[in-house]
Amino acid sequence: MPTKTRKIFMAFVGAYLIYTGGTLVHSVLTNRPENTVLFVAAGVIFVLFGLATMIMNIKAYIKAVKQEKAESSDERAEEDYGPYDSDYPDEEE
């Protein structure tokens, strides 16, 4: 799986962890089971881990896109000017 696709997929995984943790916390606070503190702590950990996963992968995706753009613009410049990036023709003696 290419890097950009993997980063997008992992960002969705982070979003799902946020959803799962939020749902867990919400259901615990409405139903009040015996181990409320444990379940709320687990839900908060899911939310925090999901948020970190999502942010890190979105940043990595943006970095990969910028790097790909820079590489493609470098390739285009090389095609336009040649490998030495010379604006001036060679002088003849």
Coordinates of C-alpha atoms in Angstrom, one line a residue:
M1 CA 0.0 0.0 0.0
P2 CA 1.5 3.4 -1.0
T3 CA 2.6 5.7 1.8
K4 CA -0.1 8.4 1.2
T5 CA -2.9 5.8 1.1
R6 CA -1.6 4.2 4.3
K7 CA -1.6 7.6 6.0
I8 CA -5.2 8.3 5.0
F9 CA -6.3 4.9 6.2
M10 CA -4.5 5.4 9.5
A11 CA -6.2 8.8 10.0
F12 CA -9.6 7.0 9.5
V13 CA -8.5 4.4 12.1
G14 CA -7.7 7.3 14.5
A15 CA -11.1 8.8 13.8
Y16 CA -12.7 5.5 14.6
L17 CA -10.8 5.2 17.9
I18 CA -12.1 8.7 18.8
Y19 CA -15.6 7.6 18.0
T20 CA -15.3 4.3 19.9
G21 CA -13.8 6.1 23.0
G22 CA -16.5 8.8 22.9
T23 CA -19.3 6.3 22.6
L24 CA -17.8 4.2 25.5
V25 CA -17.6 7.3 27.8
H26 CA -21.1 8.4 26.8
S27 CA -22.7 5.0 27.5
V28 CA -20.8 4.6 30.8
L29 CA -22.0 8.0 32.0
T30 CA -25.6 7.2 31.1
N31 CA -25.8 3.6 32.4
R32 CA -23.5 4.0 35.5
P33 CA -22.0 0.4 35.7
E34 CA -20.0 -0.8 38.6
N35 CA -16.6 0.0 37.1
T36 CA -17.4 3.5 35.9
V37 CA -14.0 5.0 36.5
L38 CA -12.2 2.2 34.7
F39 CA -14.5 2.4 31.7
V40 CA -14.2 6.2 31.5
A41 CA -10.4 6.0 31.8
A42 CA -10.4 3.4 28.9
G43 CA -12.6 5.6 26.8
V44 CA -10.4 8.7 27.4
I45 CA -7.3 6.7 26.5
F46 CA -9.0 5.6 23.2
V47 CA -9.9 9.2 22.4
L48 CA -6.4 10.5 23.2
F49 CA -4.7 7.7 21.2
G50 CA -7.1 8.1 18.3
L51 CA -6.5 11.9 18.3
A52 CA -2.7 11.4 18.3
T53 CA -2.9 8.8 15.5
M54 CA -5.1 11.0 13.4
I55 CA -3.0 14.2 13.9
M56 CA 0.3 12.4 13.2
N57 CA -0.9 10.7 10.0
I58 CA -2.5 13.8 8.6
K59 CA 0.7 15.7 9.2
A60 CA 2.7 12.9 7.5
Y61 CA 0.2 12.9 4.6
I62 CA 0.6 16.7 4.1
K63 CA 4.4 16.3 4.3
A64 CA 4.3 13.5 1.6
V65 CA 2.1 15.6 -0.7
K66 CA 4.5 18.6 -0.3
Q67 CA 7.5 16.4 -1.0
E68 CA 5.9 14.9 -4.0
K69 CA 5.0 18.3 -5.4
A70 CA 8.6 19.5 -4.8
E71 CA 10.0 16.4 -6.6
S72 CA 7.6 16.9 -9.6
S73 CA 8.5 20.6 -9.9
D74 CA 12.2 19.7 -9.7
E75 CA 11.7 17.1 -12.5
R76 CA 9.8 19.7 -14.6
A77 CA 12.6 22.2 -14.1
E78 CA 15.2 19.7 -15.1
E79 CA 13.2 18.9 -18.3
D80 CA 12.9 22.6 -19.1
Y81 CA 16.5 23.6 -18.4
G82 CA 18.5 20.4 -18.6
P83 CA 20.3 18.7 -15.8
Y84 CA 22.6 21.7 -15.0
D85 CA 19.8 24.2 -14.7
S86 CA 21.6 26.7 -17.0
D87 CA 19.8 29.7 -18.2
Y88 CA 22.6 30.8 -20.5
P89 CA 23.9 28.9 -23.6
D90 CA 27.5 27.8 -23.6
E91 CA 29.8 30.5 -24.9
E92 CA 31.9 29.6 -27.9
E93 CA 35.5 30.8 -28.1

